[in-house]
C-alpha positions as protocol buffer text, in pm:
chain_id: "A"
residue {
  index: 1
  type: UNK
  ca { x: -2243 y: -460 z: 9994 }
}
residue {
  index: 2
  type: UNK
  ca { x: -2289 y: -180 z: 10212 }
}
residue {
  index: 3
  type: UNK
  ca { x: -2682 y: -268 z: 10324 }
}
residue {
  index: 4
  type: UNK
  ca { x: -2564 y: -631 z: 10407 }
}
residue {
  index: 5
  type: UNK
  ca { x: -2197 y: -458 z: 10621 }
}
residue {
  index: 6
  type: UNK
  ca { x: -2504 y: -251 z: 10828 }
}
residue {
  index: 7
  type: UNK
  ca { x: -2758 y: -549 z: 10872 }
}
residue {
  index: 8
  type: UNK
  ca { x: -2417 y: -782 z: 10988 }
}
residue {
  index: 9
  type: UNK
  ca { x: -2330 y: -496 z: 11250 }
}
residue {
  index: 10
  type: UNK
  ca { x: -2698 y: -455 z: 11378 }
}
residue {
  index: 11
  type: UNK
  ca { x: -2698 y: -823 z: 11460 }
}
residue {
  index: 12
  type: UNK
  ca { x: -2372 y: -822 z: 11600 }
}
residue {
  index: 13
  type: UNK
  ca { x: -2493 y: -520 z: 11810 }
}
residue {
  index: 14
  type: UNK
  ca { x: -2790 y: -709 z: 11921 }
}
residue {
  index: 15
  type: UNK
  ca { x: -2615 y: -1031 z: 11976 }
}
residue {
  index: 16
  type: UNK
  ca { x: -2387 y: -839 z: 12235 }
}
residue {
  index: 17
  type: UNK
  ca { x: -2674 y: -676 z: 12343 }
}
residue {
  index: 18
  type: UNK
  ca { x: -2882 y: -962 z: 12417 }
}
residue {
  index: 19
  type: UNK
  ca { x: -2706 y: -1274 z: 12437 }
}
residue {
  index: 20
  type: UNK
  ca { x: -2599 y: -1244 z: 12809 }
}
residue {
  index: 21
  type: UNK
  ca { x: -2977 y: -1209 z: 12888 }
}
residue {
  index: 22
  type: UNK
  ca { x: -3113 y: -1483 z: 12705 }
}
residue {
  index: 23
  type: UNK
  ca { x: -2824 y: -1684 z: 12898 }
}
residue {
  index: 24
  type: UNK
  ca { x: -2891 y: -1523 z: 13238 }
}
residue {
  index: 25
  type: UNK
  ca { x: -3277 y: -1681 z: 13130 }
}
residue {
  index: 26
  type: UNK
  ca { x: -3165 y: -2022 z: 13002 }
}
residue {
  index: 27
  type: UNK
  ca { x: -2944 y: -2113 z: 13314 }
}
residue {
  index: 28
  type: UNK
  ca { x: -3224 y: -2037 z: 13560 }
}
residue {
  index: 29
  type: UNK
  ca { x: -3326 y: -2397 z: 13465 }
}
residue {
  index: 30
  type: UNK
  ca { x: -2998 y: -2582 z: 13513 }
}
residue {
  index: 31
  type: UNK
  ca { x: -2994 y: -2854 z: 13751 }
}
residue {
  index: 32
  type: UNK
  ca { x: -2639 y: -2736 z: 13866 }
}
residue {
  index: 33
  type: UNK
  ca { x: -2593 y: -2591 z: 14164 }
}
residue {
  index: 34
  type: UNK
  ca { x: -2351 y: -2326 z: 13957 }
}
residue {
  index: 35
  type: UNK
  ca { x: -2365 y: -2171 z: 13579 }
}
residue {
  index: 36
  type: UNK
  ca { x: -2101 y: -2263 z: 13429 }
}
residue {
  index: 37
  type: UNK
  ca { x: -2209 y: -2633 z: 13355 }
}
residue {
  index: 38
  type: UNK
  ca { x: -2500 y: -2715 z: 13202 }
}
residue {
  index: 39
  type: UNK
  ca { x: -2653 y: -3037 z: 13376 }
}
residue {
  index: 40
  type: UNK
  ca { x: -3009 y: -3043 z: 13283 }
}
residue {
  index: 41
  type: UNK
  ca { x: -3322 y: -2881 z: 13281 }
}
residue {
  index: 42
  type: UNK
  ca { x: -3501 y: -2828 z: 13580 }
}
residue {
  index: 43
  type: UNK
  ca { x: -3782 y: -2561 z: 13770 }
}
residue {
  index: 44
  type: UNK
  ca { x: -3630 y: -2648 z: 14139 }
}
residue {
  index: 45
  type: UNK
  ca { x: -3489 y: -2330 z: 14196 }
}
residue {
  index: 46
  type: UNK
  ca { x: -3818 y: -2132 z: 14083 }
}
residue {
  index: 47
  type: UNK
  ca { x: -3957 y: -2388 z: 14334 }
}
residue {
  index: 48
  type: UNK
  ca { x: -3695 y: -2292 z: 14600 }
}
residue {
  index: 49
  type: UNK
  ca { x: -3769 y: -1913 z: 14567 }
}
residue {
  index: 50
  type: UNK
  ca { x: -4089 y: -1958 z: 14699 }
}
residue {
  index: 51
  type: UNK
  ca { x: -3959 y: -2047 z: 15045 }
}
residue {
  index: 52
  type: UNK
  ca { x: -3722 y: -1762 z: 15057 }
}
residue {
  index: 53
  type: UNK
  ca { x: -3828 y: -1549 z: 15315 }
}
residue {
  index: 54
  type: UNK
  ca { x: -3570 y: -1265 z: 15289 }
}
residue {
  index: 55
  type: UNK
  ca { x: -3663 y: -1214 z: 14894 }
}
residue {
  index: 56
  type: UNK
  ca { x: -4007 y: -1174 z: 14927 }
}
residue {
  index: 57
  type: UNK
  ca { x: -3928 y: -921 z: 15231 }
}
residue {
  index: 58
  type: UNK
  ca { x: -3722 y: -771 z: 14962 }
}
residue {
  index: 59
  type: UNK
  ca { x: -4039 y: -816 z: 14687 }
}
residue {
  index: 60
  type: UNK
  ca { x: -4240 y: -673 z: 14952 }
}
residue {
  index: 61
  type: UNK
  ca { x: -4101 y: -328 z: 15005 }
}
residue {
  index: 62
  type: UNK
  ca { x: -4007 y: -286 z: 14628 }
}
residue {
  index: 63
  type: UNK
  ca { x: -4385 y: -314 z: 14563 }
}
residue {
  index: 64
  type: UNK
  ca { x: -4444 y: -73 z: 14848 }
}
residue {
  index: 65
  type: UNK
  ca { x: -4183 y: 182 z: 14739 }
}
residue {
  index: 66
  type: UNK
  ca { x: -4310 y: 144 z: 14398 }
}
residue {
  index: 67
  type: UNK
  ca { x: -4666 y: 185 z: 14471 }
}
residue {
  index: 68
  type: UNK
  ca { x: -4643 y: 472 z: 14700 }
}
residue {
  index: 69
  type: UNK
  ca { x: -4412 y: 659 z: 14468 }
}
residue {
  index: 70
  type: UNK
  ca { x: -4619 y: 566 z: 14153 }
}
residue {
  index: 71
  type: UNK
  ca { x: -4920 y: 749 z: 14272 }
}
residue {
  index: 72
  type: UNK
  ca { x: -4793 y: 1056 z: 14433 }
}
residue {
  index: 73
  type: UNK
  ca { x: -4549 y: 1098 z: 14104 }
}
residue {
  index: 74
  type: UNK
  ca { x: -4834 y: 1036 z: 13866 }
}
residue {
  index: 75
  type: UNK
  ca { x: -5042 y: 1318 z: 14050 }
}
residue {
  index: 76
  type: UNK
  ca { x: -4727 y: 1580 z: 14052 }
}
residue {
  index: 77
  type: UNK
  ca { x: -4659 y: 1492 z: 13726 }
}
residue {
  index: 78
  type: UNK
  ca { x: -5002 y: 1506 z: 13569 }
}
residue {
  index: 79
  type: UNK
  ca { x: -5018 y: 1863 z: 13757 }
}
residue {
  index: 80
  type: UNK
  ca { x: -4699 y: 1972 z: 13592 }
}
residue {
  index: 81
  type: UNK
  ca { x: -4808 y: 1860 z: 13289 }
}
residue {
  index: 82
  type: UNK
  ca { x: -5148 y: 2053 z: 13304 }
}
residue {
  index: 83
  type: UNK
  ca { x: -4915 y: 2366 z: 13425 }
}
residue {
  index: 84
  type: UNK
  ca { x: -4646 y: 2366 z: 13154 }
}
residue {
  index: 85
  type: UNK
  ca { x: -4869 y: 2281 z: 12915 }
}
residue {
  index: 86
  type: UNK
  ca { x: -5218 y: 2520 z: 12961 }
}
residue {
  index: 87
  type: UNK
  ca { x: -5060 y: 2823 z: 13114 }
}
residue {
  index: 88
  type: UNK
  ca { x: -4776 y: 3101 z: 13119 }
}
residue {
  index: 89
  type: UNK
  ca { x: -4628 y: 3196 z: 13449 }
}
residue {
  index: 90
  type: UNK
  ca { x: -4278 y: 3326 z: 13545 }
}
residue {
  index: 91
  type: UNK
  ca { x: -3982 y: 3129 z: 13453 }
}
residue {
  index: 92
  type: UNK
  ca { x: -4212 y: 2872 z: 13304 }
}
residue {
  index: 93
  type: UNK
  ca { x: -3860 y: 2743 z: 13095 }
}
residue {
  index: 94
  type: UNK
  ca { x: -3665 y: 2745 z: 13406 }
}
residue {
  index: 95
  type: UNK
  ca { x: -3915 y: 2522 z: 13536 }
}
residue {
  index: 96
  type: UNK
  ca { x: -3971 y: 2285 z: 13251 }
}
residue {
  index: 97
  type: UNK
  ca { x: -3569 y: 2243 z: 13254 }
}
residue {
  index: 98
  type: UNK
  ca { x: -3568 y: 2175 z: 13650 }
}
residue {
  index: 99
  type: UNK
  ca { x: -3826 y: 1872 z: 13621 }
}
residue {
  index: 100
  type: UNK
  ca { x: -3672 y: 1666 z: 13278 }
}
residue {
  index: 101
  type: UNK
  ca { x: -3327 y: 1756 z: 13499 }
}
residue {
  index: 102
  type: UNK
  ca { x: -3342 y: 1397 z: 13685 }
}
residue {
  index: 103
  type: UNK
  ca { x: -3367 y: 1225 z: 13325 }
}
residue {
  index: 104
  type: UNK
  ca { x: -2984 y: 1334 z: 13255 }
}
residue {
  index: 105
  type: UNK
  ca { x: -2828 y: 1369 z: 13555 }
}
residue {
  index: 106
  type: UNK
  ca { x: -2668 y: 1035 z: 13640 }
}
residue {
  index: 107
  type: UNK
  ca { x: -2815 y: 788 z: 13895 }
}
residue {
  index: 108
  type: UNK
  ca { x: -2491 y: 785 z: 14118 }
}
residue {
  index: 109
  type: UNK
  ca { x: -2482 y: 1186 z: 14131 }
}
residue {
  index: 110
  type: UNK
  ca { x: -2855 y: 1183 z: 14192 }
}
residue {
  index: 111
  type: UNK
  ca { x: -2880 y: 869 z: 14475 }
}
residue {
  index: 112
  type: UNK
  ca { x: -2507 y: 1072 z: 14663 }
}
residue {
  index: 113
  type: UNK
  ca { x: -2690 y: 1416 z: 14632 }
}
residue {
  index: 114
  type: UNK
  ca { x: -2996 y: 1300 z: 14808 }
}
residue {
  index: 115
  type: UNK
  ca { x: -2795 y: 1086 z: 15046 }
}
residue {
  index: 116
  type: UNK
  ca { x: -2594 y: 1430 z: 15122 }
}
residue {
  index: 117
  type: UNK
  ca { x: -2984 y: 1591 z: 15189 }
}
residue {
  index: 118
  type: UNK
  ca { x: -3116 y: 1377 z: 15422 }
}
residue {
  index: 119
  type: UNK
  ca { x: -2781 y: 1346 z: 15656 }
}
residue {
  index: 120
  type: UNK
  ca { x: -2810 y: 1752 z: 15696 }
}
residue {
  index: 121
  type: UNK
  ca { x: -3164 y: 1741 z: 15643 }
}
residue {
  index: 122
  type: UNK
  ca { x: -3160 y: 1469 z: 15975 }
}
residue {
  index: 123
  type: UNK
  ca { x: -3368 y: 1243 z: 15796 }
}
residue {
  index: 124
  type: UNK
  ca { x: -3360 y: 907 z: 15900 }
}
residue {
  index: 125
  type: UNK
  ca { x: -3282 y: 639 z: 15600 }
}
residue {
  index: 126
  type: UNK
  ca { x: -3586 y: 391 z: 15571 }
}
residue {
  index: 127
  type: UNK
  ca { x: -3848 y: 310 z: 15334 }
}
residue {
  index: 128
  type: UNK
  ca { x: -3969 y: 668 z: 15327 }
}
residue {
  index: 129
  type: UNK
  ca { x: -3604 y: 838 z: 15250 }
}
residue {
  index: 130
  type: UNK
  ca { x: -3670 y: 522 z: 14899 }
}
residue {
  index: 131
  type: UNK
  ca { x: -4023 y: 674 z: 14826 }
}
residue {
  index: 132
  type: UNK
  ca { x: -3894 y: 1003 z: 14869 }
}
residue {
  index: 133
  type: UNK
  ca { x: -3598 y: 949 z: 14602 }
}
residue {
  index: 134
  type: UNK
  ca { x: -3787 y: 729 z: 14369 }
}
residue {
  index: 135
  type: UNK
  ca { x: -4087 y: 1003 z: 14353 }
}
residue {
  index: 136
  type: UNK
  ca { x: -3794 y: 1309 z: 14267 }
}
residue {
  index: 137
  type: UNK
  ca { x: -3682 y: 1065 z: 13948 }
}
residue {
  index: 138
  type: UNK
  ca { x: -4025 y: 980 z: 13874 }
}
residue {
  index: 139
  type: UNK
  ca { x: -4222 y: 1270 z: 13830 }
}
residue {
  index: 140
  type: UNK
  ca { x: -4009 y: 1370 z: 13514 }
}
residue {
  index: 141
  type: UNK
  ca { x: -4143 y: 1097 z: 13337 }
}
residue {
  index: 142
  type: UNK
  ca { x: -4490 y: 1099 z: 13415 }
}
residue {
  index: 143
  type: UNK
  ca { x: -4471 y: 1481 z: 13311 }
}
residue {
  index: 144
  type: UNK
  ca { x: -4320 y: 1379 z: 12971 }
}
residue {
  index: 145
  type: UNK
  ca { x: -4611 y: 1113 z: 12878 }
}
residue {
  index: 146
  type: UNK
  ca { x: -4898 y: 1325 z: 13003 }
}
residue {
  index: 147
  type: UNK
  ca { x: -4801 y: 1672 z: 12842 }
}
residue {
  index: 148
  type: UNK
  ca { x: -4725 y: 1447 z: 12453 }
}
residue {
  index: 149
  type: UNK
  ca { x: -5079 y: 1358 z: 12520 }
}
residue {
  index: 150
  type: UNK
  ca { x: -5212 y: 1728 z: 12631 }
}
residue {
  index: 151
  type: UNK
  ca { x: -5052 y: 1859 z: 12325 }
}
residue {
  index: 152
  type: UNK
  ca { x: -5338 y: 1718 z: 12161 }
}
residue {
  index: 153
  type: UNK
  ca { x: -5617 y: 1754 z: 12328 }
}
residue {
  index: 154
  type: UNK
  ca { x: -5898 y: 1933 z: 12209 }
}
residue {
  index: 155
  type: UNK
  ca { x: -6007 y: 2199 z: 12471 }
}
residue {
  index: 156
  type: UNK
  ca { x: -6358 y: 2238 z: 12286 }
}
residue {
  index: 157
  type: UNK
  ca { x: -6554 y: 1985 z: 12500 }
}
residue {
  index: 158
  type: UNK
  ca { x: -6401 y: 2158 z: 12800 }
}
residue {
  index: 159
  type: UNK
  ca { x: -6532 y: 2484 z: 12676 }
}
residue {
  index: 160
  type: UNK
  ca { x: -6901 y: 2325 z: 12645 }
}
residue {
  index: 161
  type: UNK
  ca { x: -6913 y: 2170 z: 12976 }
}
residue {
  index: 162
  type: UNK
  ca { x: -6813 y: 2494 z: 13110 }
}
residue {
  index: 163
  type: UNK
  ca { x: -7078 y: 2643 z: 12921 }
}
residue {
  index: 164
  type: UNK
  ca { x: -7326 y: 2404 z: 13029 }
}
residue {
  index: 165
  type: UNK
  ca { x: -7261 y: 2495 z: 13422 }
}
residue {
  index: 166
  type: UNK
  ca { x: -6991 y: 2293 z: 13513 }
}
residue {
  index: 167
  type: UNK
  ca { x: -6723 y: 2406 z: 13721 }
}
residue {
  index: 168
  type: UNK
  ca { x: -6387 y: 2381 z: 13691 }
}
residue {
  index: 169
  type: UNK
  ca { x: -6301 y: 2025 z: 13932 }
}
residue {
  index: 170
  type: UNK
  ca { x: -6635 y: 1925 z: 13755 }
}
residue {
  index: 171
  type: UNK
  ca { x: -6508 y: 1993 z: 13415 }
}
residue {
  index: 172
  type: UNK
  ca { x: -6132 y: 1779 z: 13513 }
}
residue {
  index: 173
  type: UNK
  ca { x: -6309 y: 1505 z: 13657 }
}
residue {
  index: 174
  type: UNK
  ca { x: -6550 y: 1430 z: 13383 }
}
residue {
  index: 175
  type: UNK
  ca { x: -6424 y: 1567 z: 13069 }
}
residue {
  index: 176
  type: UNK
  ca { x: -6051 y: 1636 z: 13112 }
}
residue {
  index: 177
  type: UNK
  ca { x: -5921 y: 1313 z: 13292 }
}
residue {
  index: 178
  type: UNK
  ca { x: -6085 y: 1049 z: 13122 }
}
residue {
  index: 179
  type: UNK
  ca { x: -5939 y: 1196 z: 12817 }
}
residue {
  index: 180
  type: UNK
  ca { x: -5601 y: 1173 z: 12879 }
}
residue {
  index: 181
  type: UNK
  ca { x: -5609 y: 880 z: 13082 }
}
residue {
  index: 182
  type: UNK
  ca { x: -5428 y: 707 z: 12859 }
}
residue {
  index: 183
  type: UNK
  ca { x: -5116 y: 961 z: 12938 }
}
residue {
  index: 184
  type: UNK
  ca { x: -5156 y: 912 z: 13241 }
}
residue {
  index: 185
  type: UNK
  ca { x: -5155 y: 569 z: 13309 }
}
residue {
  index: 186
  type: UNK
  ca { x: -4873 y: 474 z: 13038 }
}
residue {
  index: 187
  type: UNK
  ca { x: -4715 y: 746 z: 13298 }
}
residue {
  index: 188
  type: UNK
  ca { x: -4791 y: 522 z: 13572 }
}
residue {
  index: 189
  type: UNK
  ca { x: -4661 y: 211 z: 13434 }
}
residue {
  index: 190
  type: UNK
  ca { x: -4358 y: 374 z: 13322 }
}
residue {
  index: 191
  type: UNK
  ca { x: -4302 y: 508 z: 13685 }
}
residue {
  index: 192
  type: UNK
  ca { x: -4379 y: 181 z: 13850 }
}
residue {
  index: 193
  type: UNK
  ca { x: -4159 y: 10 z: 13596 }
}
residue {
  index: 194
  type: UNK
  ca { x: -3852 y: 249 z: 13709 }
}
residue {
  index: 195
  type: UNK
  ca { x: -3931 y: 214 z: 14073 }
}
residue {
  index: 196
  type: UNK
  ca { x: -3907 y: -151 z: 14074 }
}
residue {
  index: 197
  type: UNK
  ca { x: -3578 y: -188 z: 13857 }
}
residue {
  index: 198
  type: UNK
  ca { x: -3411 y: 117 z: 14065 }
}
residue {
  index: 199
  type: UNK
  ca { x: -3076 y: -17 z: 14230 }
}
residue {
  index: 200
  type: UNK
  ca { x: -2819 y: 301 z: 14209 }
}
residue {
  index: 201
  type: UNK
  ca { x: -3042 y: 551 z: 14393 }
}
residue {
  index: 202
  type: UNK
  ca { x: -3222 y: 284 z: 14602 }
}
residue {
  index: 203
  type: UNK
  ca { x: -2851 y: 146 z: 14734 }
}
residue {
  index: 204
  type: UNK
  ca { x: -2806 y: 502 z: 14836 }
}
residue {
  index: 205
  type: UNK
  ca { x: -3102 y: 612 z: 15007 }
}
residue {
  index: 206
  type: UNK
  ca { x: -3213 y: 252 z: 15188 }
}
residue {
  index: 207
  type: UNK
  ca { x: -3197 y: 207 z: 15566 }
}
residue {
  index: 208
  type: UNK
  ca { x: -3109 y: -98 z: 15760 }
}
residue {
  index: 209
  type: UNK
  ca { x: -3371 y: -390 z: 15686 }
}
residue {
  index: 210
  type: UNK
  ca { x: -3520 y: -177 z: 15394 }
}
residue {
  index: 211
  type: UNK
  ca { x: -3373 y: -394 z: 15131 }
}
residue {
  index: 212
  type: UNK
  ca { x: -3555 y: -339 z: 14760 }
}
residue {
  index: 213
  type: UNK
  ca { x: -3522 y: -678 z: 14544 }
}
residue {
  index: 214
  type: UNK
  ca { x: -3242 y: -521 z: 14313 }
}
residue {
  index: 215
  type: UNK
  ca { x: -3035 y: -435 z: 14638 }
}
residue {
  index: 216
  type: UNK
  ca { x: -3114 y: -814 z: 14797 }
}
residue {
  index: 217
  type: UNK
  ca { x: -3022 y: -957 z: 14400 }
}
residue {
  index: 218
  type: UNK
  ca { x: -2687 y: -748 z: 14458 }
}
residue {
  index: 219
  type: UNK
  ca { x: -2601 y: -875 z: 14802 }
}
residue {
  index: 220
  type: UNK
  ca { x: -2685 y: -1183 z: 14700 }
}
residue {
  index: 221
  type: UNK
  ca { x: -2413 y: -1180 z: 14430 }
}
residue {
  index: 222
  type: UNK
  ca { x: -2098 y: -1129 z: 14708 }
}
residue {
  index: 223
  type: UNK
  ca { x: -2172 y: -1518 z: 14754 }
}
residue {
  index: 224
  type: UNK
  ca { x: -2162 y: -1627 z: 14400 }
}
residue {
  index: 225
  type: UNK
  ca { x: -2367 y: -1635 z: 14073 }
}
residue {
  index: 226
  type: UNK
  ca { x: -2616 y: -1955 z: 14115 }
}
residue {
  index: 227
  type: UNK
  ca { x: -2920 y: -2036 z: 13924 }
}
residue {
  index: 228
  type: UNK
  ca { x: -3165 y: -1918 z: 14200 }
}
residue {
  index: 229
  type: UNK
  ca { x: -3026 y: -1521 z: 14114 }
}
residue {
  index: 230
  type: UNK
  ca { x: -3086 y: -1658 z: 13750 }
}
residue {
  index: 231
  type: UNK
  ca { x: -3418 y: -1691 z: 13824 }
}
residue {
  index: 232
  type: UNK
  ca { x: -3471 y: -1419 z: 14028 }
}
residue {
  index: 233
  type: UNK
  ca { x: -3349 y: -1190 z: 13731 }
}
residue {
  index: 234
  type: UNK
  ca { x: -3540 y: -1406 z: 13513 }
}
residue {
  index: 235
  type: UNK
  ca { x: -3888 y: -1300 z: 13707 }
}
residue {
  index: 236
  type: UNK
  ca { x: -3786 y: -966 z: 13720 }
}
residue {
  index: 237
  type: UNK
  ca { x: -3694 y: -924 z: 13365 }
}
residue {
  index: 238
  type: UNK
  ca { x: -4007 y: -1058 z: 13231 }
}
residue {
  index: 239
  type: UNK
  ca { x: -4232 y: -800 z: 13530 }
}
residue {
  index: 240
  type: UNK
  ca { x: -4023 y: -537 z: 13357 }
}
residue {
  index: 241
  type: UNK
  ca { x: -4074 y: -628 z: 12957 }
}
residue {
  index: 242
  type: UNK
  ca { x: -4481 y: -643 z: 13058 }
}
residue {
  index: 243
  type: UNK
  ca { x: -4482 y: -337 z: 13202 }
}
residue {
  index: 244
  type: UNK
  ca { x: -4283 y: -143 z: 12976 }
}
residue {
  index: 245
  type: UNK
  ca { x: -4501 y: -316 z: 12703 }
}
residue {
  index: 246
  type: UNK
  ca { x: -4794 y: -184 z: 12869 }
}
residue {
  index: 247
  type: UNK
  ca { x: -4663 y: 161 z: 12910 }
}
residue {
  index: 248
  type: UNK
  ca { x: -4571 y: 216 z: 12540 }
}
residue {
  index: 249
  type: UNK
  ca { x: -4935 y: 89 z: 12445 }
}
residue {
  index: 250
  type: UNK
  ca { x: -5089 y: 360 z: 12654 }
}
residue {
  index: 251
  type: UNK
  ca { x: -4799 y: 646 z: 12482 }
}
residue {
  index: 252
  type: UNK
  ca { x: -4846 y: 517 z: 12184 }
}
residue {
  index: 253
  type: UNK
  ca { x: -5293 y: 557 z: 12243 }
}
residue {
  index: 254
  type: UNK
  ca { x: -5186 y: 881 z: 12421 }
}
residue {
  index: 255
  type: UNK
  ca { x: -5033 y: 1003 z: 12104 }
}
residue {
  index: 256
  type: UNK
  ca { x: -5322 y: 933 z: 11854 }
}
């Protein structure tokens, strides 16, 4: 009685869960020019997205944000990986706290905190203040998926290259990165994954005619819910389940 009350809730969990998504999916193919009545199915407004110049501006400078923030958070966070994880130095726990910090602290308090730094900082807002935020949320989890695969590593073929003449950038390049690779693209993927989804810290820190696609999808929402959002969601959605998919198959090779 009890197995069957827990296996009801989980599916009534799930359905709640789920079942706006897998509508917000469904009527991105309604003929209607609104949701609410189903009037048949139909791949116009998939069709119609491809003429809409101000979402792939939008597309545009999410990929560009995401890029640029992808790489320079997967090289500070593969460095602090390497750090936390190979060597002792002062307040080495201090530090490990400061940069898994951005993984609790709340997008809001995060995207008004660096809003606050760049007005008395005098930083113009623009696709660079974006980069900027989306690399300080970022790095944390690139740090995470590197350092579960540096846990275990095997230092011994280090120690024979080193012992063979190699130096020490000879030694990384060869020996140590290929290695954990795996960490640190899953790292990657994660990060790019984040970057493109970001709305709360992106709303914050975005200039005039910097628009990311989650900030466009929002304003576009002040006018009504029609089935071309629908299928912008849609689109995003699925980019989001690949990449995430992705990204656990590399933690999950990272981790073996």
């Amino acid at each position: 009685m009890i197995k069957r009350v827990l296996q009801l809730n989980v599916i009534l969990v799930l359905a709640f869960l789920y079942a706006p998504v897998i509508a917000l999916v469904v009527f991105s193919f309604n003929a209607a020019e609104h949701t609410a009545v189903w009037e048949g199915f139909t791949f116009d407004w998939y069709a119609k997205l491809l003429g809409n110049r101000d979402l792939w501006r939008a597309c545009l400078v999410s990929l560009i944000v995401a890029g640029f923030s992808t790489f320079i958070a997967t090289v500070i966070g593969t460095m602090a990986a390497l750090a936390i994880e190979r060597y002792q130095f002062p307040l080495r726990s201090v530090f490990m706290q400061v940069i898994f910090l951005p993984i609790i602290v709340p997008d809001i308090v995060m995207g008004i905190a660096l809003l606050m730094f760049y007005a008395q900082a005098h930083i113009p807002l623009g696709i660079a203040s974006i980069i900027i935020a989306h690399v300080a949320f970022n790095i944390s989890y690139v740090t995470i998926i590197v350092r579960a695969r540096l846990q275990g590593f095997d230092r011994s073929m280090e120690e024979a290259a080193l012992d063979l003449g190699a130096n020490e950038w000879r030694t990384f390049r060869s020996i140590t990165l290929p290695l954990i690779a795996p960490g640190v693209v899953g790292g990657a993927l994660l990060a790019f994954t984040l970057s493109i989804d970001d709305f709360v810290i992106s709303f914050f820190t975005a200039g005039v005619g910097y628009t990311t696609l989650p900030v466009h999808i929002y304003s576009k929402l002040k006018f009504g819910i029609t089935p071309e959002i629908n299928a912008i969601s849609t689109l995003l959605l699925f980019n989001s389940i690949a990449l995430v998919v992705l990204a656990m198959r590399k933690a999950v090779v990272s981790g073996r």
